Amino acid sequence: MNFKDLVRVDEGLISRSIYTDDQIYQLELERVFAKCWLYLGHDSQLKNDGDYFTTYMGEDSILVTRVDGDRIKAFLNSCRHRGMKLCRSDAGNQKIFMCPYHAWSYSNDGRLAGVPGYENAYQGKLDKTKWGLVEVPRVELFHGMIFATWDQNAEPLLEYLGGMAVYLDRVVNRMEGGVEVISGVQKWRIPANWKLIADNAAGDSYHVPVTHGSVVDIGLRARPGRQGHQVSAGKGHGFGSEAGGIPQGNAVRSPYANFIEKLRSTLSDDQPANKFIPLGHGNIFPNLGFLDTARIRMFRVSHPRGPWEVENHTYCLMDKALPDDMKMATRRDFILSFGPSGMFEQEDGEIMSEIMAGLRGHVSKRYEFNFEMGLGDEKPVKETSGGDLPGYVGRYWSEINQRAFYRHWRDLMTANA
Ligand code: FES
Ligand SMILES: [Fe+2]
């Protein structure tokens, strides 16, 4: 498999097979999803001792627990006896998890606590200390965001985030107390390759006036301008926004929008990254997309389900310090815009699934996608925005972030061979 030929980002050309090929997908699970720091969820989903939730790392089901009050642990959600999915709930509170097949039970710190017939069936010989849950070796937090990696030798999370950390900080750490996830996680599947969604989140402002023309027409979003920026923050991470933030339409005026306007006018200049609030759209490599607008803030993790399908999980985020009525109004706005019932999300989903349907054709696969927009245009962010800000900036309509995403993907697929 020659990834250098498949992903020729310096020419803006990418083979369609990277979205459809089974062999590439299996390598991707190994070289991207079993290597990178992946987003598991937010610590506000684990408020109390014994709280847990389930999620995925690649295709592996993962159980995340809060143990002894302050330790967050992550385990493969798979019984060690015969591999049954141990916990089948999305979230809850319990300290013992019992397997539905033969009732081996595990404590929330991963120990094998109980085995039916331990004396009769196993004659007391089974070494329970060896058959606890498989633990994800590295778990680290960034302002409440829980990340984990299977790679014992991975760089620390902060290094992995690299230049993105300073910008992401302005999304989740701009008010005293930070942010929380409100009202659960929305989960749904669409027939799309996860990279199409990540590439759209990272840098595709070009589609907005067309794909989302209808939500502009009804006043949910203001007519998009062409001034703005795309910032490639390094290591495949990127974000972008219209100048002054993504403007909302007049159809729904949320109290949160007023709050953001006020916040922007009071921001101090001593943190140069403040200029980018709200950050707009973005993607943390590989599969954590986000939106930070005058209307809502959300994370969307696109868990791969084979090359042809993805399971999206969306999280609505709010500053903890905001009043409850503003949180609830923002939650309604979020449900109207993103997630399975969201008007923007449905438009994007339809495009993604039609692209994938087209990629099933034999002839279609021979041709490349075009990522030439803004090739060679980028400048260091510090030249345009001052301070010591990391990364490179391109025009609002530019594919700088998509090229950076695929370049990083290609490097991992090659280096981890
Ligand atoms: S598979 Fe879990 S107890 Fe047998
Ligand atoms: Fe979109």
Short mmCIF file of C-alpha atoms and ligand atoms in Angstrom, two decimals:
data_model
loop_
_atom_site.label_atom_id
_atom_site.label_comp_id
_atom_site.label_asym_id
_atom_site.label_seq_id
_atom_site.Cartn_x
_atom_site.Cartn_y
_atom_site.Cartn_z
CA MET A 1 0.00 0.00 0.00
CA ASN A 2 1.70 3.19 -1.12
CA PHE A 3 0.14 6.00 0.87
CA LYS A 4 2.39 8.59 -0.74
CA ASP A 5 0.72 7.91 -4.09
CA LEU A 6 -2.77 7.75 -2.61
CA VAL A 7 -2.44 11.02 -0.70
CA ARG A 8 -0.59 13.59 -2.82
CA VAL A 9 -1.48 16.58 -0.69
CA ASP A 10 1.29 18.76 -2.08
CA GLU A 11 -0.54 18.63 -5.39
CA GLY A 12 -3.99 18.70 -3.76
CA LEU A 13 -4.90 15.20 -4.99
CA ILE A 14 -6.32 12.36 -2.90
CA SER A 15 -7.37 8.91 -4.07
CA ARG A 16 -11.00 7.99 -3.48
CA SER A 17 -9.93 4.53 -2.31
CA ILE A 18 -8.86 5.82 1.10
CA TYR A 19 -12.57 6.14 1.90
CA THR A 20 -13.67 2.73 0.66
CA ASP A 21 -10.87 0.17 0.82
CA ASP A 22 -11.28 -2.54 3.49
CA GLN A 23 -7.57 -3.14 3.82
CA ILE A 24 -6.87 0.56 4.35
CA TYR A 25 -9.66 0.63 6.94
CA GLN A 26 -8.15 -2.25 8.92
CA LEU A 27 -4.74 -0.52 8.85
CA GLU A 28 -6.41 2.70 9.95
CA LEU A 29 -7.86 1.01 13.03
CA GLU A 30 -4.35 -0.15 13.92
CA ARG A 31 -2.22 2.85 12.93
CA VAL A 32 -4.57 5.73 13.72
CA PHE A 33 -7.20 4.60 16.22
CA ALA A 34 -4.99 2.30 18.31
CA LYS A 35 -2.20 4.93 18.36
CA CYS A 36 -3.69 8.42 18.69
CA TRP A 37 -5.13 10.16 21.72
CA LEU A 38 -8.91 9.80 21.28
CA TYR A 39 -11.68 11.76 22.95
CA LEU A 40 -13.73 9.62 25.35
CA GLY A 41 -16.04 12.21 26.88
CA HIS A 42 -16.14 14.95 29.49
CA ASP A 43 -15.58 14.71 33.21
CA SER A 44 -18.94 16.43 33.82
CA GLN A 45 -20.46 13.11 32.65
CA LEU A 46 -18.82 11.49 35.70
CA LYS A 47 -19.89 13.79 38.52
CA ASN A 48 -20.17 11.22 41.31
CA ASP A 49 -18.12 8.34 42.58
CA GLY A 50 -19.29 5.22 40.71
CA ASP A 51 -20.58 7.12 37.67
CA TYR A 52 -19.73 5.54 34.33
CA PHE A 53 -20.42 5.89 30.60
CA THR A 54 -19.65 3.81 27.53
CA THR A 55 -18.13 5.00 24.29
CA TYR A 56 -15.73 3.78 21.59
CA MET A 57 -12.09 3.93 20.60
CA GLY A 58 -12.22 3.04 16.93
CA GLU A 59 -14.49 -0.01 16.87
CA ASP A 60 -13.62 -1.07 20.42
CA SER A 61 -16.33 -0.51 22.99
CA ILE A 62 -14.95 1.31 26.04
CA LEU A 63 -16.23 1.60 29.62
CA VAL A 64 -15.16 4.78 31.42
CA THR A 65 -15.55 4.90 35.22
CA ARG A 66 -14.98 7.26 38.12
CA VAL A 67 -13.29 5.29 40.88
CA ASP A 68 -12.73 6.30 44.53
CA GLY A 69 -14.01 9.80 43.87
CA ASP A 70 -11.23 11.17 41.73
CA ARG A 71 -9.64 8.57 39.45
CA ILE A 72 -10.99 8.21 35.89
CA LYS A 73 -10.30 4.85 34.30
CA ALA A 74 -11.08 3.39 30.89
CA PHE A 75 -11.44 -0.31 30.03
CA LEU A 76 -12.18 -2.47 27.05
CA ASN A 77 -15.90 -3.15 27.53
CA SER A 78 -15.49 -6.85 26.89
CA CYS A 79 -15.78 -9.74 29.34
CA ARG A 80 -12.51 -11.65 29.61
CA HIS A 81 -14.31 -15.03 29.65
CA ARG A 82 -15.93 -15.13 26.21
CA GLY A 83 -15.91 -11.50 25.09
CA MET A 84 -19.53 -10.55 25.82
CA LYS A 85 -20.13 -6.81 25.96
CA LEU A 86 -19.95 -6.25 29.70
CA CYS A 87 -21.90 -3.01 30.06
CA ARG A 88 -24.72 -2.36 27.59
CA SER A 89 -25.97 0.95 29.03
CA ASP A 90 -24.93 4.38 27.79
CA ALA A 91 -24.33 5.73 31.29
CA GLY A 92 -25.21 5.20 34.95
CA ASN A 93 -23.82 4.64 38.42
CA GLN A 94 -22.62 1.29 39.69
CA LYS A 95 -19.52 -0.17 41.22
CA ILE A 96 -19.93 -3.75 40.02
CA PHE A 97 -20.60 -4.81 36.43
CA MET A 98 -21.96 -8.30 35.86
CA CYS A 99 -21.56 -10.03 32.50
CA PRO A 100 -24.92 -11.06 31.00
CA TYR A 101 -23.54 -14.38 29.66
CA HIS A 102 -22.18 -16.38 32.66
CA ALA A 103 -22.13 -13.62 35.31
CA TRP A 104 -18.47 -13.02 35.85
CA SER A 105 -18.48 -9.69 37.66
CA TYR A 106 -15.97 -6.87 37.69
CA SER A 107 -15.51 -3.92 40.02
CA ASN A 108 -15.35 -0.44 38.47
CA ASP A 109 -11.56 -0.39 38.92
CA GLY A 110 -11.37 -3.36 36.54
CA ARG A 111 -10.74 -6.21 39.00
CA LEU A 112 -12.46 -9.54 38.43
CA ALA A 113 -14.54 -9.62 41.60
CA GLY A 114 -16.77 -12.65 41.25
CA VAL A 115 -16.91 -15.90 39.26
CA PRO A 116 -19.97 -18.20 39.61
CA GLY A 117 -18.93 -21.72 40.58
CA TYR A 118 -15.44 -20.58 41.52
CA GLU A 119 -15.06 -23.63 43.82
CA ASN A 120 -17.28 -26.15 41.97
CA ALA A 121 -16.44 -25.40 38.38
CA TYR A 122 -12.91 -24.03 38.62
CA GLN A 123 -11.90 -25.86 41.84
CA GLY A 124 -10.62 -22.49 43.04
CA LYS A 125 -7.77 -22.63 40.49
CA LEU A 126 -8.68 -19.68 38.26
CA ASP A 127 -6.24 -16.83 38.97
CA LYS A 128 -8.66 -13.93 39.25
CA THR A 129 -5.83 -11.40 39.43
CA LYS A 130 -4.94 -12.22 35.79
CA TRP A 131 -8.44 -11.91 34.38
CA GLY A 132 -9.47 -8.35 35.20
CA LEU A 133 -10.72 -6.01 32.47
CA VAL A 134 -8.19 -4.84 29.88
CA GLU A 135 -7.34 -1.28 30.92
CA VAL A 136 -6.56 1.52 28.45
CA PRO A 137 -3.02 2.34 29.60
CA ARG A 138 -3.06 6.13 29.24
CA VAL A 139 -5.88 8.50 30.21
CA GLU A 140 -5.32 12.26 30.45
CA LEU A 141 -7.55 15.31 30.77
CA PHE A 142 -7.51 18.72 29.09
CA HIS A 143 -9.80 21.08 31.04
CA GLY A 144 -12.28 18.30 31.72
CA MET A 145 -11.99 16.69 28.26
CA ILE A 146 -11.07 13.03 28.78
CA PHE A 147 -8.70 11.54 26.22
CA ALA A 148 -7.11 8.10 26.12
CA THR A 149 -4.66 6.16 23.99
CA TRP A 150 -3.71 2.50 23.67
CA ASP A 151 -0.13 3.55 22.95
CA GLN A 152 1.82 3.18 26.19
CA ASN A 153 4.67 5.23 24.67
CA ALA A 154 2.54 8.04 23.26
CA GLU A 155 3.62 11.63 23.83
CA PRO A 156 1.71 13.39 26.66
CA LEU A 157 -1.75 14.69 25.64
CA LEU A 158 -0.63 18.32 25.75
CA GLU A 159 2.14 17.57 23.24
CA TYR A 160 -0.30 15.65 21.07
CA LEU A 161 -2.62 18.67 20.99
CA GLY A 162 0.44 20.78 20.19
CA GLY A 163 -0.41 24.20 18.76
CA MET A 164 -4.14 23.41 19.01
CA ALA A 165 -4.04 23.51 22.82
CA VAL A 166 -3.90 27.30 23.02
CA TYR A 167 -6.96 27.65 20.76
CA LEU A 168 -8.90 24.77 22.33
CA ASP A 169 -8.29 26.39 25.69
CA ARG A 170 -10.44 29.32 24.49
CA VAL A 171 -13.31 26.91 23.79
CA VAL A 172 -13.40 25.02 27.09
CA ASN A 173 -11.65 27.30 29.55
CA ARG A 174 -12.76 30.87 28.92
CA MET A 175 -14.99 31.24 31.98
CA GLU A 176 -14.33 30.45 35.61
CA GLY A 177 -15.34 26.82 36.24
CA GLY A 178 -14.94 25.68 32.62
CA VAL A 179 -17.63 23.84 30.67
CA GLU A 180 -20.02 20.95 31.18
CA VAL A 181 -21.96 18.61 28.92
CA ILE A 182 -25.68 19.17 29.27
CA SER A 183 -28.47 16.66 28.73
CA GLY A 184 -26.76 13.54 27.53
CA VAL A 185 -25.09 12.40 24.34
CA GLN A 186 -26.91 12.10 21.00
CA LYS A 187 -25.88 9.02 19.01
CA TRP A 188 -26.73 8.04 15.45
CA ARG A 189 -25.26 6.39 12.39
CA ILE A 190 -24.98 7.52 8.78
CA PRO A 191 -23.51 5.80 5.73
CA ALA A 192 -20.29 7.82 5.51
CA ASN A 193 -16.58 7.35 5.96
CA TRP A 194 -15.39 9.07 9.16
CA LYS A 195 -12.72 11.07 7.26
CA LEU A 196 -15.30 12.89 5.15
CA ILE A 197 -16.86 14.23 8.35
CA ALA A 198 -13.51 15.10 9.93
CA ASP A 199 -12.33 16.91 6.78
CA ASN A 200 -15.57 18.90 6.63
CA ALA A 201 -15.25 19.87 10.32
CA ALA A 202 -11.58 20.80 9.98
CA GLY A 203 -11.84 23.28 7.17
CA ASP A 204 -14.84 23.21 4.84
CA SER A 205 -16.39 26.66 4.90
CA TYR A 206 -16.76 26.47 1.14
CA HIS A 207 -19.89 24.29 1.33
CA VAL A 208 -21.85 26.51 3.71
CA PRO A 209 -23.62 28.87 1.26
CA VAL A 210 -24.63 25.93 -0.93
CA THR A 211 -25.31 22.92 1.31
CA HIS A 212 -26.84 25.10 4.01
CA GLY A 213 -28.59 27.53 1.67
CA SER A 214 -31.99 26.50 3.01
CA VAL A 215 -31.20 27.33 6.65
CA VAL A 216 -29.94 30.70 5.44
CA ASP A 217 -33.22 31.22 3.58
CA ILE A 218 -35.29 30.61 6.70
CA GLY A 219 -33.09 32.87 8.82
CA LEU A 220 -31.40 30.29 11.03
CA ARG A 221 -28.02 31.47 9.84
CA ALA A 222 -26.95 34.78 8.32
CA ARG A 223 -25.81 34.74 4.71
CA PRO A 224 -22.18 33.58 4.80
CA GLY A 225 -19.47 36.06 3.89
CA ARG A 226 -16.12 35.26 2.37
CA GLN A 227 -13.86 36.98 4.85
CA GLY A 228 -12.34 34.91 7.59
CA HIS A 229 -9.60 32.39 8.17
CA GLN A 230 -8.66 28.73 8.37
CA VAL A 231 -5.98 27.90 10.90
CA SER A 232 -3.91 24.75 10.61
CA ALA A 233 -2.60 24.27 14.13
CA GLY A 234 -0.22 21.37 13.41
CA LYS A 235 -0.43 17.56 13.91
CA GLY A 236 -3.54 17.40 11.72
CA HIS A 237 -5.67 19.68 13.93
CA GLY A 238 -7.41 22.74 12.47
CA PHE A 239 -10.25 25.24 12.80
CA GLY A 240 -11.78 28.15 10.94
CA SER A 241 -14.34 30.90 11.10
CA GLU A 242 -15.84 33.82 9.32
CA ALA A 243 -14.40 37.14 10.42
CA GLY A 244 -15.98 38.04 13.77
CA GLY A 245 -17.41 34.56 14.36
CA ILE A 246 -20.09 32.58 12.52
CA PRO A 247 -23.10 34.92 12.39
CA GLN A 248 -26.57 33.73 13.33
CA GLY A 249 -29.71 34.62 11.43
CA ASN A 250 -32.68 36.58 12.70
CA ALA A 251 -35.15 33.70 13.00
CA VAL A 252 -34.07 32.69 16.50
CA ARG A 253 -32.32 35.12 18.77
CA SER A 254 -30.82 33.21 21.67
CA PRO A 255 -29.76 34.77 24.97
CA TYR A 256 -26.44 32.96 24.50
CA ALA A 257 -25.74 35.00 21.36
CA ASN A 258 -26.12 38.22 23.35
CA PHE A 259 -23.85 36.82 25.99
CA ILE A 260 -21.14 35.93 23.44
CA GLU A 261 -21.29 39.42 21.96
CA LYS A 262 -20.80 40.92 25.40
CA LEU A 263 -18.02 38.48 26.19
CA ARG A 264 -16.17 39.39 23.00
CA SER A 265 -16.34 43.09 23.81
CA THR A 266 -14.81 42.56 27.26
CA LEU A 267 -12.02 40.18 26.31
CA SER A 268 -8.55 41.29 27.21
CA ASP A 269 -5.74 41.44 24.68
CA ASP A 270 -3.20 39.81 26.95
CA GLN A 271 -4.27 36.42 25.55
CA PRO A 272 -3.85 36.76 21.77
CA ALA A 273 -5.95 33.59 21.20
CA ASN A 274 -8.95 35.52 22.59
CA LYS A 275 -9.23 37.16 19.18
CA PHE A 276 -10.46 33.83 17.85
CA ILE A 277 -13.45 33.50 20.24
CA PRO A 278 -15.75 31.91 19.19
CA LEU A 279 -13.47 29.55 17.32
CA GLY A 280 -16.01 28.46 14.67
CA HIS A 281 -15.66 24.94 13.27
CA GLY A 282 -12.74 22.61 13.84
CA ASN A 283 -11.35 19.12 14.19
CA ILE A 284 -8.92 17.58 16.65
CA PHE A 285 -7.18 14.74 14.86
CA PRO A 286 -8.45 12.19 14.20
CA ASN A 287 -12.20 12.29 14.84
CA LEU A 288 -13.21 14.98 17.34
CA GLY A 289 -15.07 17.68 15.45
CA PHE A 290 -16.32 20.77 17.23
CA LEU A 291 -18.39 23.87 16.70
CA ASP A 292 -18.05 27.01 18.75
CA THR A 293 -20.38 29.71 17.44
CA ALA A 294 -22.45 32.63 18.67
CA ARG A 295 -25.31 30.16 19.00
CA ILE A 296 -23.98 26.84 20.29
CA ARG A 297 -20.90 24.91 21.27
CA MET A 298 -20.68 21.19 20.62
CA PHE A 299 -18.34 18.27 20.18
CA ARG A 300 -19.02 15.54 17.67
CA VAL A 301 -17.01 12.33 17.71
CA SER A 302 -17.25 10.31 14.51
CA HIS A 303 -16.58 6.70 15.47
CA PRO A 304 -15.76 4.54 12.45
CA ARG A 305 -17.99 1.55 11.68
CA GLY A 306 -16.18 0.12 8.68
CA PRO A 307 -15.24 2.29 5.69
CA TRP A 308 -18.89 2.83 4.77
CA GLU A 309 -20.50 3.87 8.04
CA VAL A 310 -19.94 6.14 11.01
CA GLU A 311 -21.51 6.46 14.45
CA ASN A 312 -21.66 10.08 15.49
CA HIS A 313 -21.86 11.10 19.14
CA THR A 314 -22.67 14.76 19.80
CA TYR A 315 -22.24 16.62 23.06
CA CYS A 316 -23.77 20.03 23.85
CA LEU A 317 -21.35 22.09 25.92
CA MET A 318 -22.07 25.09 28.13
CA ASP A 319 -20.03 27.21 30.49
CA LYS A 320 -20.88 25.94 33.97
CA ALA A 321 -21.21 29.50 35.25
CA LEU A 322 -24.13 30.42 32.94
CA PRO A 323 -27.70 30.53 34.32
CA ASP A 324 -29.92 27.47 33.80
CA ASP A 325 -32.42 29.20 31.50
CA MET A 326 -29.60 30.18 29.12
CA LYS A 327 -28.33 26.60 29.17
CA MET A 328 -31.77 25.25 28.30
CA ALA A 329 -32.34 27.79 25.51
CA THR A 330 -28.95 26.90 24.06
CA ARG A 331 -29.75 23.22 24.30
CA ARG A 332 -32.89 23.79 22.21
CA ASP A 333 -30.85 25.71 19.66
CA PHE A 334 -28.32 22.88 19.54
CA ILE A 335 -31.04 20.26 18.92
CA LEU A 336 -32.49 22.42 16.15
CA SER A 337 -29.10 22.83 14.45
CA PHE A 338 -26.95 19.73 15.08
CA GLY A 339 -27.31 16.11 16.10
CA PRO A 340 -29.71 13.74 14.30
CA SER A 341 -32.59 16.25 14.36
CA GLY A 342 -30.38 19.21 13.47
CA MET A 343 -31.11 21.06 10.25
CA PHE A 344 -27.44 21.69 9.42
CA GLU A 345 -26.48 18.16 10.36
CA GLN A 346 -29.14 16.57 8.15
CA GLU A 347 -27.96 18.59 5.18
CA ASP A 348 -24.36 17.54 5.75
CA GLY A 349 -25.43 13.93 6.34
CA GLU A 350 -27.28 13.77 3.06
CA ILE A 351 -24.24 15.06 1.17
CA MET A 352 -21.91 12.56 2.88
CA SER A 353 -24.14 9.61 2.17
CA GLU A 354 -24.60 10.58 -1.50
CA ILE A 355 -20.82 10.89 -1.89
CA MET A 356 -20.41 7.39 -0.44
CA ALA A 357 -23.13 5.97 -2.68
CA GLY A 358 -21.22 7.37 -5.65
CA LEU A 359 -17.97 5.79 -4.46
CA ARG A 360 -19.46 2.30 -4.85
CA GLY A 361 -19.05 2.57 -8.62
CA HIS A 362 -16.11 0.77 -10.24
CA VAL A 363 -15.17 3.64 -12.54
CA SER A 364 -15.78 6.31 -9.92
CA LYS A 365 -12.97 4.88 -7.77
CA ARG A 366 -10.34 5.58 -10.45
CA TYR A 367 -10.56 9.34 -10.01
CA GLU A 368 -9.10 11.58 -7.36
CA PHE A 369 -10.65 14.25 -5.17
CA ASN A 370 -9.45 17.81 -5.59
CA PHE A 371 -7.92 19.63 -2.60
CA GLU A 372 -6.09 22.41 -4.48
CA MET A 373 -7.92 25.38 -2.99
CA GLY A 374 -5.41 27.87 -1.51
CA LEU A 375 -2.41 25.64 -2.18
CA GLY A 376 0.74 27.48 -1.08
CA ASP A 377 -1.22 30.43 0.33
CA GLU A 378 -0.63 29.94 4.03
CA LYS A 379 1.26 32.26 6.39
CA PRO A 380 2.33 31.84 10.05
CA VAL A 381 -0.53 32.92 12.35
CA LYS A 382 1.81 35.14 14.36
CA GLU A 383 2.44 37.25 11.26
CA THR A 384 -1.24 38.06 10.88
CA SER A 385 -2.57 37.94 14.45
CA GLY A 386 0.42 38.85 16.56
CA GLY A 387 1.57 37.31 19.81
CA ASP A 388 3.25 33.99 19.67
CA LEU A 389 0.31 32.11 18.23
CA PRO A 390 1.12 28.73 16.68
CA GLY A 391 0.11 27.35 13.30
CA TYR A 392 -0.52 28.57 9.79
CA VAL A 393 -3.42 30.59 8.51
CA GLY A 394 -5.13 30.47 5.12
CA ARG A 395 -8.12 32.22 3.61
CA TYR A 396 -11.65 31.47 4.79
CA TRP A 397 -12.20 29.59 1.55
CA SER A 398 -9.11 27.42 1.52
CA GLU A 399 -8.35 23.72 1.91
CA ILE A 400 -5.27 24.27 4.06
CA ASN A 401 -6.80 22.35 7.00
CA GLN A 402 -7.98 19.41 4.93
CA ARG A 403 -4.52 19.03 3.38
CA ALA A 404 -2.95 19.17 6.85
CA PHE A 405 -5.45 16.55 8.08
CA TYR A 406 -4.69 14.12 5.25
CA ARG A 407 -0.94 14.78 5.40
CA HIS A 408 -0.97 13.79 9.06
CA TRP A 409 -3.15 10.75 8.33
CA ARG A 410 -0.76 9.69 5.58
CA ASP A 411 2.26 10.13 7.87
CA LEU A 412 0.68 7.94 10.56
CA MET A 413 -0.37 5.29 8.06
CA THR A 414 3.21 5.19 6.77
CA ALA A 415 5.20 5.68 9.98
CA ASN A 416 3.26 3.15 12.04
CA ALA A 417 3.69 0.44 9.38
S1 FES B 1 -18.73 -14.23 28.58
FE1 FES B 1 -18.80 -13.09 30.39
S2 FES B 1 -19.07 -14.57 31.91
FE2 FES B 1 -18.90 -15.74 30.12
FE FE B 2 -22.09 21.68 7.00
#
